[in-house]
Amino acid sequence: MADKEELRNEIPSYAYISLARRGMEKINLDQCFLKNCDNDSSELLEPFKKEEFEDDKKKITKIHIKCKKCEGTFILKMENIKSVAKSTKEIEEEPLSMGLIFALDEEGNNLGHIGYF
Ligand SMILES: [Zn+2]
């Protein structure tokens, strides 16, 4: 049985959205990504399942989350690319090179690319 708090720790607190030349915007991941739901309280979000896939190129972690406000379930999919181009010091500080995060609905349909983590 998956521990709720343990699963919560798997989720980054923030994702970063690239605003092209205007820099990066930080968004809180403690929110429901389902349509027509404005829940942004972590109290009402319950992670309950984790899936992991790994190959030579990337590692994918999916956290299934139940929203207690709209009663829906969504999935946060985190994709870590392993073979990131050799980073210079500057790039190391850039969260862009670390991973991609997506939101999926219960059936696995993509709700959109959230950002980078
Ligand atoms: Zn919701």
mmCIF file of C-alpha atoms and ligand atoms in Angstrom, residues 32-39 45 67-72 74, ligand 1:
data_model
loop_
_atom_site.group_PDB
_atom_site.id
_atom_site.type_symbol
_atom_site.label_atom_id
_atom_site.label_comp_id
_atom_site.label_asym_id
_atom_site.label_seq_id
_atom_site.Cartn_x
_atom_site.Cartn_y
_atom_site.Cartn_z
ATOM 1 C CA CYS A 32 -6.105 20.111 -9.604
ATOM 2 C CA PHE A 33 -5.385 20.081 -13.327
ATOM 3 C CA LEU A 34 -8.794 18.842 -14.385
ATOM 4 C CA LYS A 35 -11.044 21.096 -16.403
ATOM 5 C CA ASN A 36 -13.535 23.214 -14.482
ATOM 6 C CA CYS A 37 -11.830 22.641 -11.175
ATOM 7 C CA ASP A 38 -10.109 25.393 -9.273
ATOM 8 C CA ASN A 39 -8.863 23.379 -6.356
ATOM 9 C CA LEU A 45 -5.462 16.442 -3.134
ATOM 10 C CA CYS A 67 -9.101 15.538 -6.099
ATOM 11 C CA LYS A 68 -11.563 15.726 -3.252
ATOM 12 C CA LYS A 69 -13.160 18.876 -4.622
ATOM 13 C CA CYS A 70 -14.295 17.711 -8.075
ATOM 14 C CA GLU A 71 -14.033 14.015 -7.174
ATOM 15 C CA GLY A 72 -11.901 13.499 -10.242
ATOM 16 C CA PHE A 74 -5.651 13.037 -12.583
HETATM 17 ZN ZN ZN B 1 -10.440 18.822 -8.989
#
